[in-house]
Structure formats: structure tokens, C-alpha cells
Short mmCIF file of C-alpha atoms in Angstrom, two decimals:
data_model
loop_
_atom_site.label_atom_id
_atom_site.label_comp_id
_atom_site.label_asym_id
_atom_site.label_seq_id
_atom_site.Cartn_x
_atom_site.Cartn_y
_atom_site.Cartn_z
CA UNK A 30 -5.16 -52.77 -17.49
CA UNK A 31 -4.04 -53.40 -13.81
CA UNK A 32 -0.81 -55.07 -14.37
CA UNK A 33 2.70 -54.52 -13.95
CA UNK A 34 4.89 -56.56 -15.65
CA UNK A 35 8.48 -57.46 -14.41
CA UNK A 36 10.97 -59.17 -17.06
CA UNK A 37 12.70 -60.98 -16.76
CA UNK A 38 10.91 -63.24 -14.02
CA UNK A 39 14.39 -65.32 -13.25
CA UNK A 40 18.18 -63.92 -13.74
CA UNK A 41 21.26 -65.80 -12.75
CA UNK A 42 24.22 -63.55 -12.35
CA UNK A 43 27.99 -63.41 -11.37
CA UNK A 44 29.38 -61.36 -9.51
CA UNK A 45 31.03 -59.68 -11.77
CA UNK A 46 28.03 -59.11 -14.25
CA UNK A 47 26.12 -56.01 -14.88
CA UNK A 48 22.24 -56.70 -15.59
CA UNK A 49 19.39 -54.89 -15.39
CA UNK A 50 15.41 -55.31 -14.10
CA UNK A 51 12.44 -53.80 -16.22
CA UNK A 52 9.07 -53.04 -14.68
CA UNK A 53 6.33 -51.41 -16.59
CA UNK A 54 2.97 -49.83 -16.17
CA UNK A 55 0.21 -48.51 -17.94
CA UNK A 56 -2.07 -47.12 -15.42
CA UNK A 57 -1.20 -43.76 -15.36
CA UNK A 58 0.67 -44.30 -12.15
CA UNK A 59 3.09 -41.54 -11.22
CA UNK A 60 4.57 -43.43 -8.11
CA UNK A 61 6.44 -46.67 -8.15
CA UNK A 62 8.61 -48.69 -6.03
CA UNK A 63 11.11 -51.45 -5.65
CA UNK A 64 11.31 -53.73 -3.17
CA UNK A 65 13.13 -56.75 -2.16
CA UNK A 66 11.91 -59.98 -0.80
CA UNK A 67 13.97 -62.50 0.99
CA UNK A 68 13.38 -66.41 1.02
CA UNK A 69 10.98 -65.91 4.04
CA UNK A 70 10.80 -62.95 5.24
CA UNK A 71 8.33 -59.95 4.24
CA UNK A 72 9.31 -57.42 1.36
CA UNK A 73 11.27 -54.63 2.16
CA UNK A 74 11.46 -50.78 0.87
CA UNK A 75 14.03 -49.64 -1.74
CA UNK A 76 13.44 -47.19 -3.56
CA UNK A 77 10.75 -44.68 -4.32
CA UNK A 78 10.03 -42.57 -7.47
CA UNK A 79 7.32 -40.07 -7.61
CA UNK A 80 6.65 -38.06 -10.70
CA UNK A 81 10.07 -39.84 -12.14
CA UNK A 82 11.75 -38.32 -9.71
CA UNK A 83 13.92 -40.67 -6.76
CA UNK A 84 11.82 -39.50 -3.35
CA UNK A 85 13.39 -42.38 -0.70
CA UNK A 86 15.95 -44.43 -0.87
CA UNK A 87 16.32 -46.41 2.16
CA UNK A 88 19.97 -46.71 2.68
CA UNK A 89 20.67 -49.45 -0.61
CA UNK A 90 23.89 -49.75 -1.43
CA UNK A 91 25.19 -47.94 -4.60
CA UNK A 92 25.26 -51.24 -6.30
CA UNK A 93 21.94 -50.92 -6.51
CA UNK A 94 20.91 -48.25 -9.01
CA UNK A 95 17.45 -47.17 -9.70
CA UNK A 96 16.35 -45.10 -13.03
CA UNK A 97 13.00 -43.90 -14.05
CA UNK A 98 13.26 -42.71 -17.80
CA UNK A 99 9.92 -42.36 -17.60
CA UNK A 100 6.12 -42.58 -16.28
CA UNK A 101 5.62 -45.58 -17.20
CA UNK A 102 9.07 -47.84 -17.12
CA UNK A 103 11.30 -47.98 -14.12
CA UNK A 104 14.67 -50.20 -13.92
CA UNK A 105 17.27 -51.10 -11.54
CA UNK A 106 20.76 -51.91 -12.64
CA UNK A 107 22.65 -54.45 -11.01
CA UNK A 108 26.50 -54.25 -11.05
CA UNK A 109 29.00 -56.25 -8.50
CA UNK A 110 26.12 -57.79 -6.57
CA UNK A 111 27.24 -60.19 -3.70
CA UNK A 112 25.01 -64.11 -2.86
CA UNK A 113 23.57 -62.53 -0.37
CA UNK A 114 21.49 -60.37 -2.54
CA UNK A 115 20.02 -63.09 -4.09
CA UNK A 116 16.17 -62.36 -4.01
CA UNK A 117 12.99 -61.78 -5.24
CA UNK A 118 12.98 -58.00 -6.16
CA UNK A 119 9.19 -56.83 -6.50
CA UNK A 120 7.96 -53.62 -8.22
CA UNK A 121 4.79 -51.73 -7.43
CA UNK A 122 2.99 -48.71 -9.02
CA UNK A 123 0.42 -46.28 -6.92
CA UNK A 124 -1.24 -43.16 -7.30
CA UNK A 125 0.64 -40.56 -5.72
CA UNK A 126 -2.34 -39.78 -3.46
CA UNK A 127 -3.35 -43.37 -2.61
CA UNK A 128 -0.15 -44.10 -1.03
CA UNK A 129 -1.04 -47.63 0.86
CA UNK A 130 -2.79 -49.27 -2.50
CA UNK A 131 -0.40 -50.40 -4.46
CA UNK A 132 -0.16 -52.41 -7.47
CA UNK A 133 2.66 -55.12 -7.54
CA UNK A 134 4.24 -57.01 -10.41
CA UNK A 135 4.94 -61.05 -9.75
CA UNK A 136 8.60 -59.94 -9.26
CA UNK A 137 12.30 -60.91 -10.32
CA UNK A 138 14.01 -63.89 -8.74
CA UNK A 139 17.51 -63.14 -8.87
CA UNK A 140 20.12 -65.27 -8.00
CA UNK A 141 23.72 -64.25 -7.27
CA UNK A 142 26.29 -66.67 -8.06
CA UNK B 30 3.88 -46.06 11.42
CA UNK B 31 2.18 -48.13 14.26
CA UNK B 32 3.10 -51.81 14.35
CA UNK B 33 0.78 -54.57 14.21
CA UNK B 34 0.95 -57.96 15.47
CA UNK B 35 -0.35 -61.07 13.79
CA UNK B 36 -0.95 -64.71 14.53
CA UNK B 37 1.76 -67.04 12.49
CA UNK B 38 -0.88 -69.16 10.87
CA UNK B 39 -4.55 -70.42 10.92
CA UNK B 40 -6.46 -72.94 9.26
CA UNK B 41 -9.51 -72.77 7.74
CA UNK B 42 -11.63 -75.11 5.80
CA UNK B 43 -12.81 -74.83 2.25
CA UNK B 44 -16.33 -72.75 1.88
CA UNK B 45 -16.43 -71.51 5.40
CA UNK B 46 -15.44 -67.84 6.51
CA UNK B 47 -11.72 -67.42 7.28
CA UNK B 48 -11.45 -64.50 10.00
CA UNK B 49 -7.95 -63.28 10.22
CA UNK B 50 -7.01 -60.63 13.21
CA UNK B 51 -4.71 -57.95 13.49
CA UNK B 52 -3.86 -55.86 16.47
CA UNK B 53 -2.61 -52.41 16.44
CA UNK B 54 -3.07 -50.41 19.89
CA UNK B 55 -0.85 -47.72 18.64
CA UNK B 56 -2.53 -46.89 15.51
CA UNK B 57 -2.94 -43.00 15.46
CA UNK B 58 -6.05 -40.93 14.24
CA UNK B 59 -4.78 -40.30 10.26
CA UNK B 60 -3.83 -43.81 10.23
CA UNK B 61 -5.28 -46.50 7.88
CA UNK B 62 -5.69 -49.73 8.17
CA UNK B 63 -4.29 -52.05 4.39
CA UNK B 64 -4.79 -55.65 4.14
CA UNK B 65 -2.79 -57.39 1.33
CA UNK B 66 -1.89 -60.99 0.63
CA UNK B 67 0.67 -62.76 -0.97
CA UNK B 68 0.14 -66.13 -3.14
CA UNK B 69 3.70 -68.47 -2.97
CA UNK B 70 5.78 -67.28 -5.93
CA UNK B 71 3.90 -64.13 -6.83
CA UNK B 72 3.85 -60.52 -5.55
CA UNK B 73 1.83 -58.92 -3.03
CA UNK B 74 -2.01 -58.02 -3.51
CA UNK B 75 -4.13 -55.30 -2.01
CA UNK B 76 -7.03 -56.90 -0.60
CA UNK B 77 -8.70 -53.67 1.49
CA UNK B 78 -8.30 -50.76 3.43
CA UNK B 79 -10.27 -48.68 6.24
CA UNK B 80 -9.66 -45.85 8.40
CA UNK B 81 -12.79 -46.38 11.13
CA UNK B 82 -15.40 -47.41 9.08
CA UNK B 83 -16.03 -51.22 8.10
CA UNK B 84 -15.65 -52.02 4.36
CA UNK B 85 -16.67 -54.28 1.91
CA UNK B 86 -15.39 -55.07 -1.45
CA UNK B 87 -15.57 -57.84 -4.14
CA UNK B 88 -12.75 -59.79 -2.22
CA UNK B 89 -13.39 -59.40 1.71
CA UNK B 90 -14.84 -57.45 4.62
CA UNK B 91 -12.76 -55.40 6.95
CA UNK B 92 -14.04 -54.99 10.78
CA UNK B 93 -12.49 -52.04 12.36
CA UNK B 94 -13.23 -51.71 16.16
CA UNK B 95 -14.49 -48.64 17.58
CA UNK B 96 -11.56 -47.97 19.74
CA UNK B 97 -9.41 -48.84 15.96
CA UNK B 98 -7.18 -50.84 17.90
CA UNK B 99 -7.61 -53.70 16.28
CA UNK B 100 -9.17 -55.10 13.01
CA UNK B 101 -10.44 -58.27 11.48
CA UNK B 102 -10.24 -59.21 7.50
CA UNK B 103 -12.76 -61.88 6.73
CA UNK B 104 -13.14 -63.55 3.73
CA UNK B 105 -16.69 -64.80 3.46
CA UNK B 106 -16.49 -68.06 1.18
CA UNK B 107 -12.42 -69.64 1.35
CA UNK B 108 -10.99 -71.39 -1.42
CA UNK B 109 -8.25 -73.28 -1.70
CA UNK B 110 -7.14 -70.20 -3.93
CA UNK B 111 -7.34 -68.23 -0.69
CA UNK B 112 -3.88 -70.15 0.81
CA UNK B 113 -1.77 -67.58 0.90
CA UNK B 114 0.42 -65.21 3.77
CA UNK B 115 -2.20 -62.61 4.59
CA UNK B 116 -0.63 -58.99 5.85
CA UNK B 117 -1.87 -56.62 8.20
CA UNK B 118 -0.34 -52.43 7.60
CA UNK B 119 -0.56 -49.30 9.26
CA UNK B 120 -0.08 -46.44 7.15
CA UNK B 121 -0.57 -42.76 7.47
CA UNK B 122 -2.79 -41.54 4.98
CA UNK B 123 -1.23 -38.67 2.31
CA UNK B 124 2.37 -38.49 2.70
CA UNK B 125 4.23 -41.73 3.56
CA UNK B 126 5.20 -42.44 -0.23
CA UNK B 127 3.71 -45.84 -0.40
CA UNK B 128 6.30 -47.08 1.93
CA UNK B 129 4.59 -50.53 3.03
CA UNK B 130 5.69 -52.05 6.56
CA UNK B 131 5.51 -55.82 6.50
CA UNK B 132 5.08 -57.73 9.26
CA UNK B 133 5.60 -61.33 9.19
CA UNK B 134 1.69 -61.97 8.71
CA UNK B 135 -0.49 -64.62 8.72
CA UNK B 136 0.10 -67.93 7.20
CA UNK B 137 -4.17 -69.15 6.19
CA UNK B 138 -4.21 -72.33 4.83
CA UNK B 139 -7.27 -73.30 3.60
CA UNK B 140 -8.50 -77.11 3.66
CA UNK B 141 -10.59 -78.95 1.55
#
């Protein structure tokens, strides 16, 4: 199994909603990321768990808020999000030691309303 | 992590080999070379990776030149399956956290 699976794939939100984004793997992957994809433009960095534990976070505003409960699930909660992060949010698994192969999931498009 | 630069797009027509360039003159020695590719509306996919040595997989070659200042990812047979933004990344090898740099890549289209 080389997949990881995003859910849900589209989310329409107000700005006053809290919601949440699911990504899953069952590789035995011990790194995984988020990133986030403009209409566009290339994907960009967010966040960075390795061994369930938050390693980067590259300067994302707090109402962005990344949890990894475990090895295999990561989320990010959404709370008080503004249009302009409307997006496609991407996750990605890795080995730890592989760091530039990474496995990516088809992604959340979120739009902020 | 060294940059890389990119033509926007190319063109390539159905069956023949699509031969996509990258440069990056300020790649450093524990540097690798990752080629990945993204299909509209999905995420990114790995393609291949090299540090100096060329390498073949299931999916493409990789042509690294001696001086590693540039590289070359050629897919032998295109498909129409094979339209796509193609991307080009420099990464250090061992410690840089899967932290991908994305350029603006290559736009292939591939004709039939």
C-alpha cells in the first residue's frame, strides 16, 4: 500500500467555522508533511512531523493547527480562516531517512467563504 | 538548497521521448537531484532522484552531467498520460526534513 488518503477531497467553509483535514498512511512512515498549494503556483512547506513530533513549522499562522495523534494519522484544524487561504492543502508521508521521496495524497481543496 | 531553473513549457508528441532540462550551477557536493510531477487536480509524484550517477527506473531516466550542474529527466515513450507540470529539486541528502523547494517547473504537454 503506497497511498495516502486525504478526506475530505473538497470543504467549503466560513469564516467563522472550525473544520478539520485527515490524512492517513499505512506505510510505516514516521515523517509527514502538509503543504499548501495555490491556484498556480507550486506547493509550499507547512508543517513537518517526525516521529509524531512537530520538527518545522514555517512561520503558519496559529490558525493553522497541526496534530499528529499518531504514526499513521495526521490532521490540521482549521478555525477563523480568511478567502485568501482558500487552497489545495496536500499531505505527504516519507521515511525519515529518505527525506526528498515523498509520498503525497491527491489533497484537500478548501475554499474559504 | 541550490535553486534550479526550468523552461515554462515544452511540447512533445505522443510515443516519442520527452527530454525535460533542469539547471542547477549551485548544486553542492551532498546535494541530490528529485524529479516529481504533478497531474492537474492531483498531488505531486516522485518520479526519480540522483546524486552523480545516471538512473533508471520503471518511469524515466535521469542524466546527471559530470560537472552536476545540470540534469535532464527523459521519459522514453510519452503518453498523453504524461501531460502534466514536471519539477526539478535540489535537496541535501539526510537532514533537510523532506522540506521540498518548488520551482515553477515545466509545463510538458504531450500531443497526439
Amino acid at each position: 500500500d503506497t497511498e495516502v488518503t486525504q478526506t475530505p477531497k473538497h470543504l467549503v467553509m466560513g469564516m467563522t467555522n472550525k473544520k478539520s483535514l485527515k490524512c492517513e498512511q499505512h506505510m510505516g512512515h514516521r515523517a509527514m508533511y502538509w503543504y499548501k498549494q495555490k491556484a498556480k503556483k507550486p506547493p509550499e512547506l507547512m508543517f513537518v512531523y517526525s516521529y509524531e513530533k512537530l520538527s518545522i513549522n514555517e512561520s503558519v499562522p496559529s490558525r493553522f493547527s497541526p496534530e499528529c495523534p499518531n504514526s499513521s494519522l495526521l490532521n490540521l484544524h482549521l478555525h477563523a480562516l480568511q478567502p485568501e487561504d482558500s487552497a489545495l492543502y496536500l499531505c505527504a508521508s516519507s521515511q525519515v531517512t529518505v527525506t526528498g521521496k515523498l509520498f503525497f495524497g491527491s489533497g484537500t481543496q478548501l475554499s474559504v467563504l | 538548497d541550490a535553486k534550479t531553473t526550468q523552461p515554462t513549457s515544452m511540447d512533445c508528441a505522443e510515443g516519442r521521448a520527452a527530454n525535460l532540462p533542469c539547471n542547477h550551477s549551485t548544486i553542492s557536493g551532498n546535494e541530490y537531484v528529485y524529479w516529481y510531477r504533478q497531474i492537474h487536480s492531483q498531488g505531486p509524484q516522485y518520479i526519480i532522484h540522483g546524486l552523480k550517477n545516471n538512473e533508471t527506473n520503471e518511469m524515466a531516466s535521469l542524466i546527471i552531467t559530470e560537472d552536476r550542474k545540470s540534469s535532464t529527466l527523459i521519459l522514453p515513450h510519452a503518453t498523453l498520460r504524461d501531460t502534466a507540470v514536471y519539477y526539478c529539486i535540489v535537496i541535501a541528502g539526510g537532514t533537510s526534513y523532506g522540506k521540498l523547494t518548488f520551482g515553477q517547473g515545466t509545463i510538458l504537454t504531450v500531443h497526439p
